[in-house]
Coordinates of C-alpha atoms and ligand atoms in Angstrom, one line a residue:
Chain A
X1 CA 56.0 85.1 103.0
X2 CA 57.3 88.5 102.9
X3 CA 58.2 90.5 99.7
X4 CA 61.8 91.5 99.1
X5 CA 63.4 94.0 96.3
X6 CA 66.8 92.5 94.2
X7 CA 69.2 94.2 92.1
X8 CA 70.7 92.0 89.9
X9 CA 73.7 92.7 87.3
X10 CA 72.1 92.0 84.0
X11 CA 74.6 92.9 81.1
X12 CA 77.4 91.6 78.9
X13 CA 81.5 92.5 78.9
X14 CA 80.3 96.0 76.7
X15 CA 77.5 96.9 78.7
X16 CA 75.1 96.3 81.8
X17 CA 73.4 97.6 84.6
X18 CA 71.6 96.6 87.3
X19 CA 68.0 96.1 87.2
X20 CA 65.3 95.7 90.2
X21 CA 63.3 92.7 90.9
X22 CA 61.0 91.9 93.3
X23 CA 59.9 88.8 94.3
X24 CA 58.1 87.0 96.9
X25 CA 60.8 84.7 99.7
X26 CA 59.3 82.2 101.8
X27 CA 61.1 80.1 104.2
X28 CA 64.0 78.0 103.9
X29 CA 64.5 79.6 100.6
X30 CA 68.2 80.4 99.1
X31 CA 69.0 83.1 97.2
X32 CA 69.4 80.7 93.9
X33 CA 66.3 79.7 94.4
X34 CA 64.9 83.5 94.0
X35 CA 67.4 83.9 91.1
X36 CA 65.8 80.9 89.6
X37 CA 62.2 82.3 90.7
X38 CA 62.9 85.6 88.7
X39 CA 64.2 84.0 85.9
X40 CA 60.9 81.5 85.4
X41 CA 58.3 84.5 85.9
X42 CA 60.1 87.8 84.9
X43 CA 63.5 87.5 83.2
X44 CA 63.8 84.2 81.1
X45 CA 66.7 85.5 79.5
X46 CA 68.6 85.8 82.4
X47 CA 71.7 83.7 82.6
X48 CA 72.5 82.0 85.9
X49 CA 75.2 79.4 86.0
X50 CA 74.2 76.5 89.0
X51 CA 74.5 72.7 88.9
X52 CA 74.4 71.0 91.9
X53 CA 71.9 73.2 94.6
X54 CA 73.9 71.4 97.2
X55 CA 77.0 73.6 97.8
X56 CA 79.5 70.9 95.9
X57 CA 79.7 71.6 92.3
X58 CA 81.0 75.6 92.7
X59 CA 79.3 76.7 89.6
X60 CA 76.7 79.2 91.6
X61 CA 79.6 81.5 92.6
X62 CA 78.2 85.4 92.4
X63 CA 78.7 88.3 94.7
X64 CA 75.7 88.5 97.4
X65 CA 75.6 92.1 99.0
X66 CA 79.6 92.5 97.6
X67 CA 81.1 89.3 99.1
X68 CA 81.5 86.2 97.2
X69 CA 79.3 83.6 97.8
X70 CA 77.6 80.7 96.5
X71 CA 74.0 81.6 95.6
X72 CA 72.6 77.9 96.5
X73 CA 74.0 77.8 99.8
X74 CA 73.0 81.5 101.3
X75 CA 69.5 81.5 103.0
X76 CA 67.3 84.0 102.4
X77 CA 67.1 84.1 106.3
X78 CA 70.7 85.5 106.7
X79 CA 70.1 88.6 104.7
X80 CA 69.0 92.0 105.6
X81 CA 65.9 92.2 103.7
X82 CA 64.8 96.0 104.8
X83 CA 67.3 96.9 101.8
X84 CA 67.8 95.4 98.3
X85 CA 70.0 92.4 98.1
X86 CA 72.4 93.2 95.6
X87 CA 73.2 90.4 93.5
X88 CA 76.0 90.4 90.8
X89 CA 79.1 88.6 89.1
X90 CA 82.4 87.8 90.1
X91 CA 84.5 90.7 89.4
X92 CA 87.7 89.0 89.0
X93 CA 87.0 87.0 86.2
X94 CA 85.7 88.5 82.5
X95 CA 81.9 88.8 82.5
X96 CA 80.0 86.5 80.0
X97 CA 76.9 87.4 80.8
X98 CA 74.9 88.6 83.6
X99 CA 75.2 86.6 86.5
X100 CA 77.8 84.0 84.3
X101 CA 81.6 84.8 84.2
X102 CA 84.7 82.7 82.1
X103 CA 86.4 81.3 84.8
X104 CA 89.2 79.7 82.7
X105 CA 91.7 81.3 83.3
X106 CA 92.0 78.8 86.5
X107 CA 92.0 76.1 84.8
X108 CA 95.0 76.9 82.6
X109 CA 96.6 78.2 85.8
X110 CA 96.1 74.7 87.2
X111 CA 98.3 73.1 83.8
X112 CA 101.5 75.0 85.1
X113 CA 101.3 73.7 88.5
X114 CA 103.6 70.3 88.6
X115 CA 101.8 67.1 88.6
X116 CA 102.0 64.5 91.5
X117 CA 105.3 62.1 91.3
X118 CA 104.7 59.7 93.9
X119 CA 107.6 57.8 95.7
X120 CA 108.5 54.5 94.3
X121 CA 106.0 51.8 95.3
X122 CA 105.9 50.2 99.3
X123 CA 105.1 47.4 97.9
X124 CA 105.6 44.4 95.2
X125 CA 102.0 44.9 93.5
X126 CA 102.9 48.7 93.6
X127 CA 100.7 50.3 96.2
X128 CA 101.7 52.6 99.2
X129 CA 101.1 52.5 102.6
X130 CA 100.6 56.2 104.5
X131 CA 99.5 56.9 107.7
X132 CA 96.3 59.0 108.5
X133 CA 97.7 61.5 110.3
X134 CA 100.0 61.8 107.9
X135 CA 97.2 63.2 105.3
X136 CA 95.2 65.1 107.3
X137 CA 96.4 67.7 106.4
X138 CA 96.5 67.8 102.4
X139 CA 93.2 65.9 103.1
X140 CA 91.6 69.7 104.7
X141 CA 92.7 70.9 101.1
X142 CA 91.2 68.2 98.9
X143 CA 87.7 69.3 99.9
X144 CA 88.0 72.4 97.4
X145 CA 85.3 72.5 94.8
X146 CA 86.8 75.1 92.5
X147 CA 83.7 77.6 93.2
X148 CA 87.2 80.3 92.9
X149 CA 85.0 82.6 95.5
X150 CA 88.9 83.1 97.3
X151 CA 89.6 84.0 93.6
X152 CA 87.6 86.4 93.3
X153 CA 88.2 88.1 96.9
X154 CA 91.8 88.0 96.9
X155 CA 92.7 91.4 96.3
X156 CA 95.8 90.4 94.3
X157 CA 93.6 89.2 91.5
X158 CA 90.3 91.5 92.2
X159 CA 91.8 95.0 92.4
X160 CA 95.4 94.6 91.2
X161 CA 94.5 92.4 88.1
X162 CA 98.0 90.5 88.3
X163 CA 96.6 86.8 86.8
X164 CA 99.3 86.9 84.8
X165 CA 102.0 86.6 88.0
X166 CA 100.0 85.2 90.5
X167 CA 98.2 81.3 90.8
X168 CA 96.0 82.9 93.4
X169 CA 94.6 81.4 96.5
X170 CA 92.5 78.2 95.2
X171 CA 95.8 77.3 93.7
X172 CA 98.1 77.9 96.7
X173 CA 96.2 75.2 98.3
X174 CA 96.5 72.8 95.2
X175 CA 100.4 73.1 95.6
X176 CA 100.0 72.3 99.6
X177 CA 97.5 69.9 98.9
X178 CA 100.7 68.2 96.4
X179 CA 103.8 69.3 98.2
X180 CA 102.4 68.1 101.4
X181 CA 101.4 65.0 100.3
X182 CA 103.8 62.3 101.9
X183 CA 104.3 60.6 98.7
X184 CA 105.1 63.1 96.9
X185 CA 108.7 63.8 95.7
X186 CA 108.4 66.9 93.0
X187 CA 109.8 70.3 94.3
X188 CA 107.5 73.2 93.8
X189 CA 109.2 75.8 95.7
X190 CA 111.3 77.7 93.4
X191 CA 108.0 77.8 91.0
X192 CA 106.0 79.1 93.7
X193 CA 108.8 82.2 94.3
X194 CA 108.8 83.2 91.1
X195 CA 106.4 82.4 88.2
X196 CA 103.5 81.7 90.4
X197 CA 103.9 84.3 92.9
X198 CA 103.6 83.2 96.5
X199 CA 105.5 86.7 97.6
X200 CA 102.2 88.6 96.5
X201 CA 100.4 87.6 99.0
X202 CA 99.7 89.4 102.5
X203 CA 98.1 87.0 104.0
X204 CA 95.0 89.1 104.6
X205 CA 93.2 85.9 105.2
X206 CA 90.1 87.5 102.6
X207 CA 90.3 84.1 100.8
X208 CA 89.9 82.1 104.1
X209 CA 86.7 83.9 105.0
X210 CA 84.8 83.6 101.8
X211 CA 85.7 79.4 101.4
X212 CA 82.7 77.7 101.5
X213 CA 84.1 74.6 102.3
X214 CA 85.8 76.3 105.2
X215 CA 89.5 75.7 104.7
X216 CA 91.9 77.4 106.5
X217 CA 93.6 78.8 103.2
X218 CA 95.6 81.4 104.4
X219 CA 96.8 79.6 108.1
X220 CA 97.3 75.9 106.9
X221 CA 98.0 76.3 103.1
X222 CA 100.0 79.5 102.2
X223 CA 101.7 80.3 105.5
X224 CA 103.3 76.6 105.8
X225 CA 104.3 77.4 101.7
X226 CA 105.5 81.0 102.7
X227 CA 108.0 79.2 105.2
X228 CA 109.0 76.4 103.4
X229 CA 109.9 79.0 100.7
X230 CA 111.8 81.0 103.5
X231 CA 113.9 77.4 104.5
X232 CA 114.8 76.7 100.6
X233 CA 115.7 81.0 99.6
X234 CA 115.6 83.2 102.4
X235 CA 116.6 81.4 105.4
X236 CA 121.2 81.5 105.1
X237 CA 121.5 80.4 108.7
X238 CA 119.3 77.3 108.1
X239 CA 121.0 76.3 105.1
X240 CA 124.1 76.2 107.0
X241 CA 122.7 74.4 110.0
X242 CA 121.2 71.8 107.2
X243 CA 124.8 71.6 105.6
X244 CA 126.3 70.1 109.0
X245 CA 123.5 67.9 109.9
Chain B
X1 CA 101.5 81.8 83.8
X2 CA 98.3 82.7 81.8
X3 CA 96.8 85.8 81.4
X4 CA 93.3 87.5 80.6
X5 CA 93.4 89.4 77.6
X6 CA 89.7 90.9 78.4
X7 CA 90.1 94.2 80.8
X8 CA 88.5 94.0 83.9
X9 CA 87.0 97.2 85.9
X10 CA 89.6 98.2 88.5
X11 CA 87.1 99.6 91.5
X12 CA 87.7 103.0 93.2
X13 CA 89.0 103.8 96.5
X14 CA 86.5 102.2 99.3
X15 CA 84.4 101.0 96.2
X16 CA 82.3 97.7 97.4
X17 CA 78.6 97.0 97.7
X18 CA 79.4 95.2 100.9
X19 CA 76.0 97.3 103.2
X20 CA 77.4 96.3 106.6
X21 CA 79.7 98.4 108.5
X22 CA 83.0 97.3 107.0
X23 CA 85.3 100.1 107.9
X24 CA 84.7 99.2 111.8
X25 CA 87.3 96.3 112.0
X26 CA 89.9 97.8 110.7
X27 CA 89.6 100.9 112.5
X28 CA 89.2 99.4 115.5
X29 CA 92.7 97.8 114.8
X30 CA 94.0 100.8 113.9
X31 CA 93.4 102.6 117.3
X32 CA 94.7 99.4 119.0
X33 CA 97.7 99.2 117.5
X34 CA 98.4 103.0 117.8
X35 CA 97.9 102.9 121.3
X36 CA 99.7 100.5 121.9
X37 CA 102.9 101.6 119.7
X38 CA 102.2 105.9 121.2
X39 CA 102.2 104.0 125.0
X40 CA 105.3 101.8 124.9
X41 CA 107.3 104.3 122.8
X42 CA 107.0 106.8 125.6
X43 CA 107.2 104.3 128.5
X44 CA 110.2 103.1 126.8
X45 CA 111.4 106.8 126.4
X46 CA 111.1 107.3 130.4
X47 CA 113.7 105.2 131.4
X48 CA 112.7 105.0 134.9
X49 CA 109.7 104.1 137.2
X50 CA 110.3 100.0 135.0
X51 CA 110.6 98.1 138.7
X52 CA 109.0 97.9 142.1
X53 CA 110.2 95.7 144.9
X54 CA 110.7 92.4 143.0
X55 CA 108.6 93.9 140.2
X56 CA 110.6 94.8 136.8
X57 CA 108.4 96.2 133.9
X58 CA 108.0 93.4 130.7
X59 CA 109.5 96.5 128.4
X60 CA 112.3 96.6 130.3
X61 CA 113.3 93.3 131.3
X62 CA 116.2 92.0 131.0
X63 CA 117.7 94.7 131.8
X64 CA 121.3 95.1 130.2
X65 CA 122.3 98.4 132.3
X66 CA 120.2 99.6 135.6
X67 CA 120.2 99.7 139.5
X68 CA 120.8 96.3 141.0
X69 CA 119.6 94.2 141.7
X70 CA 117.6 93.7 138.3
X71 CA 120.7 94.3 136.0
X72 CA 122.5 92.0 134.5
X73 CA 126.3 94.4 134.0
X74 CA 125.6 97.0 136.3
X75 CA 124.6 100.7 136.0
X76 CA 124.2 102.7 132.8
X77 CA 124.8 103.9 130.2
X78 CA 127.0 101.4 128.4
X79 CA 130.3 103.0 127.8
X80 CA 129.7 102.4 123.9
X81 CA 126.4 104.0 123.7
X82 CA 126.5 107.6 122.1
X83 CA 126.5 109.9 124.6
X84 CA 124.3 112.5 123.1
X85 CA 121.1 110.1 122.7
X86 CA 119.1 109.9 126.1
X87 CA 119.7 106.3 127.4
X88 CA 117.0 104.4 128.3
X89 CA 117.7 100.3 128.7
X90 CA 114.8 99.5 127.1
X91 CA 116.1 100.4 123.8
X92 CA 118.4 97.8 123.8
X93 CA 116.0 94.5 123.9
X94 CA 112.3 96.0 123.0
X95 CA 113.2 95.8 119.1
X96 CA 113.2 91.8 119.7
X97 CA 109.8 91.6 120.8
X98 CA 108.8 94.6 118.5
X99 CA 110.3 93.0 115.5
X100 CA 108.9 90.0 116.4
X101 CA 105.4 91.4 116.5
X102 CA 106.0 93.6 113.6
X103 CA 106.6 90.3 111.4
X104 CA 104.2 88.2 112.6
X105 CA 101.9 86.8 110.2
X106 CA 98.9 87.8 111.8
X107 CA 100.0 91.2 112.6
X108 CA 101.2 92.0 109.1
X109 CA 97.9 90.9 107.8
X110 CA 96.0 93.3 109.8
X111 CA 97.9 96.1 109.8
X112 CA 98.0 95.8 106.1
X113 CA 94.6 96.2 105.9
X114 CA 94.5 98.8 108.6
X115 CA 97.2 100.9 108.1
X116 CA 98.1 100.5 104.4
X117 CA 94.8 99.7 102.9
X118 CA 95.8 96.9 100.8
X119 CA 93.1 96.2 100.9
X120 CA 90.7 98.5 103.5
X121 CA 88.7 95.3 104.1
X122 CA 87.5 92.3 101.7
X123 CA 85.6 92.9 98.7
X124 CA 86.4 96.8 99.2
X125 CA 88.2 99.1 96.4
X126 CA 91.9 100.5 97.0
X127 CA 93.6 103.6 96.7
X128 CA 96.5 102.5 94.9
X129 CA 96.9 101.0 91.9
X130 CA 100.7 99.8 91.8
X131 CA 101.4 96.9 94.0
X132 CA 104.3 94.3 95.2
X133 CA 103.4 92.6 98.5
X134 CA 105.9 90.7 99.9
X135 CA 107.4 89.5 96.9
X136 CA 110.1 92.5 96.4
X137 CA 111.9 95.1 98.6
X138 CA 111.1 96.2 101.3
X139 CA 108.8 93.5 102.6
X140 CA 110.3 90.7 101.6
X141 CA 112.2 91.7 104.8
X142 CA 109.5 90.2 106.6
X143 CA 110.8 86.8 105.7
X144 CA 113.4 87.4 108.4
X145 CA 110.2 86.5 110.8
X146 CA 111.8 83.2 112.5
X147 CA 115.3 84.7 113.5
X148 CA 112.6 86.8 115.5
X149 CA 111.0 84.2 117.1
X150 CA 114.2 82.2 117.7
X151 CA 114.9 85.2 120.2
X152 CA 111.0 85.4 121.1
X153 CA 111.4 82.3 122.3
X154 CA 114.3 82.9 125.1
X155 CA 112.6 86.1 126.3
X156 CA 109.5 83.7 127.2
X157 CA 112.3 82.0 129.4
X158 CA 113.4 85.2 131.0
X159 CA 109.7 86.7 131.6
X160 CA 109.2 83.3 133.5
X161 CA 112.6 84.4 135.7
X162 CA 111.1 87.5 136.6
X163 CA 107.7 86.3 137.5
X164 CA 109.7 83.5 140.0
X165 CA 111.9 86.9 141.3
X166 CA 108.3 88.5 141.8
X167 CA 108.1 86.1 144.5
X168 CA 110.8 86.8 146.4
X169 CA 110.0 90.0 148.9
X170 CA 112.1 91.4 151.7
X171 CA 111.0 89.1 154.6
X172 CA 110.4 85.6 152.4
X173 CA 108.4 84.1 149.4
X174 CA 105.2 85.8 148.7
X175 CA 102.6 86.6 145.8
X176 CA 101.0 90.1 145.4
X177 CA 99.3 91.0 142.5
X178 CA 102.0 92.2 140.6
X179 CA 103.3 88.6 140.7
X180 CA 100.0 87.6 139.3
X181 CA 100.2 89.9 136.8
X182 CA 103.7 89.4 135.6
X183 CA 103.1 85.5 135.3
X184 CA 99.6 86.2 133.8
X185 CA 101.9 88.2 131.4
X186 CA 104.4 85.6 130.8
X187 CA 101.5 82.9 130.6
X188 CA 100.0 85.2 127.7
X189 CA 102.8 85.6 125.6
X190 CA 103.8 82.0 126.0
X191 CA 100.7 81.3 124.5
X192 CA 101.1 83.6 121.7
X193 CA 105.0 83.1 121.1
X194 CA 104.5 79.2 121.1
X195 CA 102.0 79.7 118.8
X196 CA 103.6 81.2 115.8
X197 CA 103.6 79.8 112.3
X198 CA 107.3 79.8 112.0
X199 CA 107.8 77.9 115.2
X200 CA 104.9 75.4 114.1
X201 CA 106.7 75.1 110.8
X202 CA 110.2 74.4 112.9
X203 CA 108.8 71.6 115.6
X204 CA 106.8 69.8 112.4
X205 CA 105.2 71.7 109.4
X206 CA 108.0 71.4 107.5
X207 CA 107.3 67.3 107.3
X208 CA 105.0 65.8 105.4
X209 CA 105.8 62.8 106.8
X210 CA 105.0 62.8 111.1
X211 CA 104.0 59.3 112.1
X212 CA 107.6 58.3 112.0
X213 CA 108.3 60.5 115.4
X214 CA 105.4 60.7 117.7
X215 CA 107.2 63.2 119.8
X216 CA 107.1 65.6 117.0
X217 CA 103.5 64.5 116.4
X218 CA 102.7 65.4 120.0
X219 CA 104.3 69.1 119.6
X220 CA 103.1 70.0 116.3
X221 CA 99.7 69.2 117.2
X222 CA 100.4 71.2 120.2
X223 CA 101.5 74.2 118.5
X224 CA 98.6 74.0 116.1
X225 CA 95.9 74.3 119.0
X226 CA 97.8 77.3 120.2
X227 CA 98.1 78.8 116.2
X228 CA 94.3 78.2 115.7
X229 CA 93.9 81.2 118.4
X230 CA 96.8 83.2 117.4
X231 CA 94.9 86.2 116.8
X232 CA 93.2 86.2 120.0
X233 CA 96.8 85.2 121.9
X234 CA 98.3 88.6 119.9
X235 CA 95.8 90.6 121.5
X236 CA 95.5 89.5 125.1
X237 CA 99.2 89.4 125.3
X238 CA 99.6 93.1 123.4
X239 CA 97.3 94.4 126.2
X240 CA 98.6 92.7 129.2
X241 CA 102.3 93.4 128.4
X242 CA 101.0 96.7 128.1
X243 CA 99.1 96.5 131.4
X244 CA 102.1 95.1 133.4
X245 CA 104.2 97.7 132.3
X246 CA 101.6 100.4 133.7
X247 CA 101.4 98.2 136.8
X248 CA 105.0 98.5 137.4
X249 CA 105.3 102.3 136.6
X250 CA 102.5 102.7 139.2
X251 CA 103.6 101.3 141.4
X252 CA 107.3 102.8 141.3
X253 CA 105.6 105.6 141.2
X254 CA 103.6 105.0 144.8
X255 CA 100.4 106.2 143.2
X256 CA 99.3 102.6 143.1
X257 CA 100.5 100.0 146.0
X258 CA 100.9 96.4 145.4
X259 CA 99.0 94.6 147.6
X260 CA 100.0 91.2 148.8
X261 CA 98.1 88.2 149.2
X262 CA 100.0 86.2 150.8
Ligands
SF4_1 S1 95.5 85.9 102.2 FE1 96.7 86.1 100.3 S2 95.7 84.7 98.8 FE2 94.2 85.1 100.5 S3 93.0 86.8 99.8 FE3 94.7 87.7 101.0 S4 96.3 88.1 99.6 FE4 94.8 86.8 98.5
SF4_2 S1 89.6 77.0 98.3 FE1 87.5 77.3 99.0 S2 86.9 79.2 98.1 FE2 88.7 78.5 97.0 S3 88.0 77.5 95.2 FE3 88.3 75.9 96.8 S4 86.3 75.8 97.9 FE4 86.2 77.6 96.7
FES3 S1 74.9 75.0 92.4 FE1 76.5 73.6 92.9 S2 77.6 74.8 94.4 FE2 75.8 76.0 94.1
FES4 S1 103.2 84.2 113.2 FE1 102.6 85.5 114.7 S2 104.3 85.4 116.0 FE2 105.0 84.2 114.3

């Protein structure tokens, strides 16, 4: 049992700053787990967000030390205690209060990406038949959990504040999830080149590093779209070779 | 596309309350990369010292105009090239593999953050505020990425012909350890060439469908092991085509011999 010193955001969108706690860690503890310690025995007003405790529900999403992560799945045990742990909110998204920010904005994001439109039936009572290796790969992408920590890294979003032309990372891997799907039919490409933005990216692979759920965002996800945005608008030798086959 | 009407706090320059030392990975690419680009601009410069016995330099191979028997039309300068530049052959193929690099993926990525800031590392503040990544001019000239590799490709090819020519020494078939380290080098950027994200969107990713041709299967699963390393496969080769072109130069130079094992 060892005594350790926090500095948690506590504030609203006018105002806030960040106040000290300190509080007593023992082992196996996470840092939600401290939050929810400090909240029971010196801050009951203190607004934490956190459903699950189990790293599947991505509501605990917060900055830990400035990276994004979720609160319920970082031990105690992984973080420098000698200094105080900063804890505070996402950054990319408008503060509700304290530890709790509006998130969304992703979810009307997710309304302008086109919906699944699934080939016509394999067979008479209208079901499909699909190969596994065939969906490994959208299958990777399909563990999200909307926690939008590679929202809240991704530069494009955090520092450059361009919501309003770019579907960000989470939802980069919604379209591969959907246009790699091998029943799918829709064509999401033009969509992703212009009104959602895939150009913005560079690919600086911050999104991939944060993902708690470990998917390869930036190498299986948005560099496959990149390209097949290249074959439909940027590639003229291609499109010719296509032409004559 | 929605929008958030609330304004959010734009950090400052560097701005993060990441503790560790975050500025170390970046700079250590930085000073990679500038070596590597300060070295093979002036090997390339030298136009001389590239080959040794059956030896010819990576940065200089193939070689368009030179001595025989390493070049491919004879002594230079090309008739066409203007005569008040300083010739060197190397000019003629090194912007393939330089353009190649230049675009790949991975490098843009980290010389992004390294040289351009954008950002210095995650979770850390930039210095600029305006912003158009690769959606407008000039990078969206990075698309262009697979014509590279389409040529990338055929120099793996022609690497592999010189390491088989750094077999062949005046009396009879041999290996020395400039053989070694010219197929090392081929090895390397096999490795890293086969591995791109264009060519593993060529030989399958742009399916969705794969079952239906096992061979494809078989290669895009093949590329995808080598494209799960790509980073490391960037910097081995970087430093080993790098290397084998000092090898060379020593050699030519006789300050280093090549020794022969057998
Ligand atoms: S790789 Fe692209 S989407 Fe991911 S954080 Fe970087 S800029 Fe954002
Ligand atoms: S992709 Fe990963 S980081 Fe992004 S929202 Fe999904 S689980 Fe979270
Ligand atoms: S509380 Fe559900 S992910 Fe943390
Ligand atoms: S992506 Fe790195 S070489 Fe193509």
């Amino acid at each position: 049992m060892s005594e350790v010193t926090f500095q948690i955001w506590r504030g609203d969108r006018n105002q806030g700053a960040f106040q000290e706690y300190k509080a007593e860690v023992t082992e196996g503890m996470v840092v939600l787990d401290v939050v929810h310690k400090i909240q029971a025995e010196q801050a009951n007003d203190m607004a934490v967000r956190w459903n699950c405790k189990a790293g599947k529900c991505g509501s605990c999403s917060a900055e830990i030390n400035g990276m994004p992560k979720l609160m319920c799945m970082t031990r105690m045990n992984t973080l420098p205690v000698d200094k105080p742990i900063v804890i505070e909110p996402m950054k990319t998204f408008p503060l509700i209060r304290d530890l709790v920010t509006d998130v969304s904005w992703n979810f009307e994001v997710k309304k302008t990406i086109k919906k699944f439109k699934p080939r016509k039936a394999d067979a008479p009572d209208g079901t499909w038949r699909v190969q596994q290796a065939d969906v490994d790969r959208p299958q990777e992408f399909r563990k999200c959990i909307e926690c939008f920590l590679c929202q809240d890294v991704c530069h494009v979003l955090r520092d450059h504040h361009m919501h309003s032309e770019f579907i960000g990372p989470r939802f980069l891997v919604y379209t591969a999830a959907l246009e790699m799907n091998p029943l799918d039919t829709e064509d999401r490409l033009k969509d992703l080149k212009d009104q959602h933005g895939i150009g913005l990216c560079n690919i600086t692979k911050c999104c991939t590093k944060v993902c708690p759920e470990h998917i390869t965002i930036t190498d299986n996800a948005i560099i496959p779209l990149k390209e097949r945005v290249v074959d439909e608008f940027f590639d003229p030798l291609g499109g010719l070779f296509k032409m004559f086959r | 596309m929605p929008h958030i009407d609330v304004p959010l706090k734009r950090g400052r320059f560097g701005e993060t309350s990441r503790p560790d030392n975050w500025w170390i990975q970046p700079l250590v690419v930085f000073l990679g990369f500038s070596a590597f680009i300060c070295y093979s601009t002036w090997a390339a410069l030298q136009g001389n010292n590239y080959a040794s016995g059956p030896l010819l330099s990576p940065f200089y191979s193939p070689l368009l105009y030179g001595p025989e028997p390493y070049a491919w039309f004879g002594g230079g300068p090309p008739s066409w090239f203007p005569s008040f530049l300083p010739f060197s052959s190397a000019f003629l193929i090194l912007w393939i593999p330089g353009g190649f690099r230049f675009t790949c993926y991975y490098y843009r990525g980290a010389y992004y953050k390294a040289f351009w800031q954008d950002p210095p590392n995650c979770a850390v503040g930039e210095p600029r505020k305006k912003y158009w990544g690769e959606r407008t001019f000039p990078l969206i000239i990075q698309n262009v990425h697979r014509y590279f590799m389409y040529l990338a490709v055929a120099f793996i090819f022609l690497l592999g012909h010189d390491a088989w020519e750094a077999t062949k020494f005046e009396n009879g078939r041999g290996v020395s350890v400039g053989t070694l380290v010219l197929t090392l080098n081929t090895v390397l950027l096999g490795c890293y060439t086969f591995g791109c994200h264009s060519f593993r969107h060529l030989v399958g990713g742009m399916k969705d469908i794969l079952s239906a041709s096992p061979v494809r299967k078989k290669a895009y699963d093949c590329v995808g092991c080598l494209n799960t390393r790509h980073m490391r496969f960037a910097w081995f080769s970087l430093f080993c085509v790098g290397f084998s072109d000092l090898y060379v130069r020593m050699c030519a130079m006789g300050i280093w011999t090549d020794y022969r094992i057998f």
